[in-house]
Amino acid sequence: DAGVIQSPRHEVTEMGQEVTLRCKPISGHDYLFWYRQTMMRGLELLIYFNNNVPIDDSGMPEDRFSAKMPNASFSTLKIQPSEPRDSAVYFCASSFGGYQPQHFGDGTRLSIL
Amino acid sequence: AQTVTQSQPEMSVQEAETVTLSCTYDTSESNYYLFWYKQPPSRQMILVIRQEAYKQQNATENRFSVNFQKAAKSFSLKISDSQLGDTAMYFCAFMKQESNYQLIWGAGTKLIIKP
């Protein structure tokens, strides 16, 4: 079975540009999570969805960040405008049930110059 | 608030040896879940093992097993017959029941398996 698929794997862009990260969860999973990983702060939960509905976005750092899940097989995380401090690895994860193990994608390494 | 502590920033063992990674957590909850995840240099986060707090029996997955001591709030990971492919960052994580499904992560332990 295919795992969680994220794209792109790497993204390098200049400050001020819009960045869109994409995620395809495992088929049948009803929870989707977006995380950010940095050396300084470790793994941080940004937002999660249940059945395509955003449930908790308290981890989203600021209004420049937005996330959508238009259907059960696709989600996006958008940063507009991007800043150098947004540089990090962004992970998407999905699970079948909130208490079940979360399965992670390979992550997107984002570098904002 | 819940916290997860991994006191060993880095460990190194010879291939085929057994190694134990420590994890302690602080919570007032009685029902919760504990996880170990592995992150190799390839960056992917891979679930290693999961433990439900209400289960007294320690979880095992092939060469990986845990020593879950609920009273001591300890959740160590034992890797038997270590292999070069076990080289990775290992993260301990906690999730309380009736929560927002947020995983509380430890800082990680870098494990190096030497040939």
PDB file of N, CA and C in Angstrom, chain B residues 13-50:
ATOM      1  N   VAL B  13      26.778   2.048  19.651  1.00  0.00           N
ATOM      2  CA  VAL B  13      27.054   0.655  20.009  1.00  0.00           C
ATOM      3  C   VAL B  13      27.565  -0.088  18.785  1.00  0.00           C
ATOM      4  N   GLN B  14      28.168  -1.239  19.035  1.00  0.00           N
ATOM      5  CA  GLN B  14      28.627  -2.090  17.956  1.00  0.00           C
ATOM      6  C   GLN B  14      27.459  -2.896  17.395  1.00  0.00           C
ATOM      7  N   GLU B  15      27.559  -3.153  16.111  1.00  0.00           N
ATOM      8  CA  GLU B  15      26.580  -4.004  15.452  1.00  0.00           C
ATOM      9  C   GLU B  15      26.427  -5.314  16.232  1.00  0.00           C
ATOM     10  N   ALA B  16      25.173  -5.785  16.316  1.00  0.00           N
ATOM     11  CA  ALA B  16      24.786  -7.034  16.982  1.00  0.00           C
ATOM     12  C   ALA B  16      24.620  -6.880  18.495  1.00  0.00           C
ATOM     13  N   GLU B  17      25.043  -5.758  19.047  1.00  0.00           N
ATOM     14  CA  GLU B  17      24.841  -5.536  20.474  1.00  0.00           C
ATOM     15  C   GLU B  17      23.394  -5.135  20.755  1.00  0.00           C
ATOM     16  N   THR B  18      23.028  -5.204  22.018  1.00  0.00           N
ATOM     17  CA  THR B  18      21.720  -4.737  22.467  1.00  0.00           C
ATOM     18  C   THR B  18      21.868  -3.346  23.066  1.00  0.00           C
ATOM     19  N   VAL B  19      20.913  -2.481  22.760  1.00  0.00           N
ATOM     20  CA  VAL B  19      20.981  -1.108  23.253  1.00  0.00           C
ATOM     21  C   VAL B  19      19.606  -0.711  23.791  1.00  0.00           C
ATOM     22  N   THR B  20      19.617   0.073  24.851  1.00  0.00           N
ATOM     23  CA  THR B  20      18.372   0.547  25.455  1.00  0.00           C
ATOM     24  C   THR B  20      18.356   2.068  25.471  1.00  0.00           C
ATOM     25  N   LEU B  21      17.299   2.632  24.919  1.00  0.00           N
ATOM     26  CA  LEU B  21      17.103   4.077  24.889  1.00  0.00           C
ATOM     27  C   LEU B  21      16.069   4.450  25.949  1.00  0.00           C
ATOM     28  N   SER B  22      16.368   5.468  26.718  1.00  0.00           N
ATOM     29  CA  SER B  22      15.481   5.813  27.817  1.00  0.00           C
ATOM     30  C   SER B  22      14.499   6.924  27.445  1.00  0.00           C
ATOM     31  N   CYS B  23      13.357   6.879  28.096  1.00  0.00           N
ATOM     32  CA  CYS B  23      12.325   7.907  27.907  1.00  0.00           C
ATOM     33  C   CYS B  23      11.517   7.982  29.187  1.00  0.00           C
ATOM     34  N   THR B  24      11.379   9.162  29.718  1.00  0.00           N
ATOM     35  CA  THR B  24      10.480   9.368  30.850  1.00  0.00           C
ATOM     36  C   THR B  24       9.495  10.464  30.483  1.00  0.00           C
ATOM     37  N   TYR B  25       8.362  10.443  31.142  1.00  0.00           N
ATOM     38  CA  TYR B  25       7.326  11.421  30.814  1.00  0.00           C
ATOM     39  C   TYR B  25       6.644  11.858  32.101  1.00  0.00           C
ATOM     40  N   ASP B  26       6.014  12.977  32.025  1.00  0.00           N
ATOM     41  CA  ASP B  26       5.335  13.525  33.186  1.00  0.00           C
ATOM     42  C   ASP B  26       3.887  13.780  32.810  1.00  0.00           C
ATOM     43  N   THR B  27       2.970  13.153  33.530  1.00  0.00           N
ATOM     44  CA  THR B  27       1.558  13.349  33.279  1.00  0.00           C
ATOM     45  C   THR B  27       0.769  12.983  34.522  1.00  0.00           C
ATOM     46  N   SER B  28      -0.393  13.575  34.638  1.00  0.00           N
ATOM     47  CA  SER B  28      -1.316  13.206  35.701  1.00  0.00           C
ATOM     48  C   SER B  28      -2.444  12.330  35.166  1.00  0.00           C
ATOM     49  N   GLU B  29      -2.389  12.057  33.865  1.00  0.00           N
ATOM     50  CA  GLU B  29      -3.407  11.239  33.225  1.00  0.00           C
ATOM     51  C   GLU B  29      -3.176   9.762  33.546  1.00  0.00           C
ATOM     52  N   SER B  30      -4.240   8.972  33.498  1.00  0.00           N
ATOM     53  CA  SER B  30      -4.102   7.538  33.704  1.00  0.00           C
ATOM     54  C   SER B  30      -4.247   6.765  32.398  1.00  0.00           C
ATOM     55  N   ASN B  31      -4.896   7.379  31.428  1.00  0.00           N
ATOM     56  CA  ASN B  31      -5.079   6.730  30.122  1.00  0.00           C
ATOM     57  C   ASN B  31      -4.356   7.526  29.055  1.00  0.00           C
ATOM     58  N   TYR B  32      -3.431   6.851  28.396  1.00  0.00           N
ATOM     59  CA  TYR B  32      -2.653   7.539  27.374  1.00  0.00           C
ATOM     60  C   TYR B  32      -1.953   6.500  26.495  1.00  0.00           C
ATOM     61  N   TYR B  33      -1.254   7.005  25.497  1.00  0.00           N
ATOM     62  CA  TYR B  33      -0.543   6.161  24.552  1.00  0.00           C
ATOM     63  C   TYR B  33       0.899   6.649  24.458  1.00  0.00           C
ATOM     64  N   LEU B  34       1.783   5.708  24.246  1.00  0.00           N
ATOM     65  CA  LEU B  34       3.198   6.030  24.087  1.00  0.00           C
ATOM     66  C   LEU B  34       3.705   5.413  22.793  1.00  0.00           C
ATOM     67  N   PHE B  35       4.622   6.127  22.163  1.00  0.00           N
ATOM     68  CA  PHE B  35       5.133   5.697  20.869  1.00  0.00           C
ATOM     69  C   PHE B  35       6.647   5.882  20.820  1.00  0.00           C
ATOM     70  N   TRP B  36       7.284   5.061  20.038  1.00  0.00           N
ATOM     71  CA  TRP B  36       8.657   5.298  19.606  1.00  0.00           C
ATOM     72  C   TRP B  36       8.640   5.407  18.083  1.00  0.00           C
ATOM     73  N   TYR B  37       9.261   6.488  17.605  1.00  0.00           N
ATOM     74  CA  TYR B  37       9.434   6.703  16.179  1.00  0.00           C
ATOM     75  C   TYR B  37      10.926   6.753  15.881  1.00  0.00           C
ATOM     76  N   LYS B  38      11.254   6.326  14.676  1.00  0.00           N
ATOM     77  CA  LYS B  38      12.633   6.325  14.206  1.00  0.00           C
ATOM     78  C   LYS B  38      12.739   7.270  13.013  1.00  0.00           C
ATOM     79  N   GLN B  39      13.789   8.080  12.988  1.00  0.00           N
ATOM     80  CA  GLN B  39      14.011   8.967  11.846  1.00  0.00           C
ATOM     81  C   GLN B  39      15.422   8.753  11.327  1.00  0.00           C
ATOM     82  N   PRO B  40      15.591   7.933  10.306  1.00  0.00           N
ATOM     83  CA  PRO B  40      16.923   7.707   9.731  1.00  0.00           C
ATOM     84  C   PRO B  40      17.382   8.932   8.953  1.00  0.00           C
ATOM     85  N   PRO B  41      18.618   8.912   8.476  1.00  0.00           N
ATOM     86  CA  PRO B  41      19.131  10.056   7.711  1.00  0.00           C
ATOM     87  C   PRO B  41      18.264  10.412   6.503  1.00  0.00           C
ATOM     88  N   SER B  42      17.506   9.473   6.017  1.00  0.00           N
ATOM     89  CA  SER B  42      16.609   9.747   4.892  1.00  0.00           C
ATOM     90  C   SER B  42      15.471  10.685   5.284  1.00  0.00           C
ATOM     91  N   ARG B  43      15.323  10.943   6.568  1.00  0.00           N
ATOM     92  CA  ARG B  43      14.396  11.950   7.086  1.00  0.00           C
ATOM     93  C   ARG B  43      12.997  11.413   7.368  1.00  0.00           C
ATOM     94  N   GLN B  44      12.631  10.265   6.833  1.00  0.00           N
ATOM     95  CA  GLN B  44      11.282   9.749   7.049  1.00  0.00           C
ATOM     96  C   GLN B  44      11.070   9.404   8.519  1.00  0.00           C
ATOM     97  N   MET B  45       9.892   9.681   9.041  1.00  0.00           N
ATOM     98  CA  MET B  45       9.520   9.319  10.404  1.00  0.00           C
ATOM     99  C   MET B  45       8.791   7.982  10.348  1.00  0.00           C
ATOM    100  N   ILE B  46       9.347   6.992  11.033  1.00  0.00           N
ATOM    101  CA  ILE B  46       8.837   5.624  10.946  1.00  0.00           C
ATOM    102  C   ILE B  46       8.405   5.161  12.323  1.00  0.00           C
ATOM    103  N   LEU B  47       7.173   4.687  12.438  1.00  0.00           N
ATOM    104  CA  LEU B  47       6.691   4.158  13.710  1.00  0.00           C
ATOM    105  C   LEU B  47       7.442   2.876  14.033  1.00  0.00           C
ATOM    106  N   VAL B  48       7.960   2.809  15.239  1.00  0.00           N
ATOM    107  CA  VAL B  48       8.662   1.611  15.686  1.00  0.00           C
ATOM    108  C   VAL B  48       7.744   0.751  16.533  1.00  0.00           C
ATOM    109  N   ILE B  49       7.090   1.387  17.523  1.00  0.00           N
ATOM    110  CA  ILE B  49       6.299   0.610  18.466  1.00  0.00           C
ATOM    111  C   ILE B  49       5.314   1.522  19.183  1.00  0.00           C
ATOM    112  N   ARG B  50       4.205   0.945  19.633  1.00  0.00           N
ATOM    113  CA  ARG B  50       3.148   1.680  20.318  1.00  0.00           C
ATOM    114  C   ARG B  50       2.729   0.909  21.560  1.00  0.00           C
TER     115      ARG B  50
END
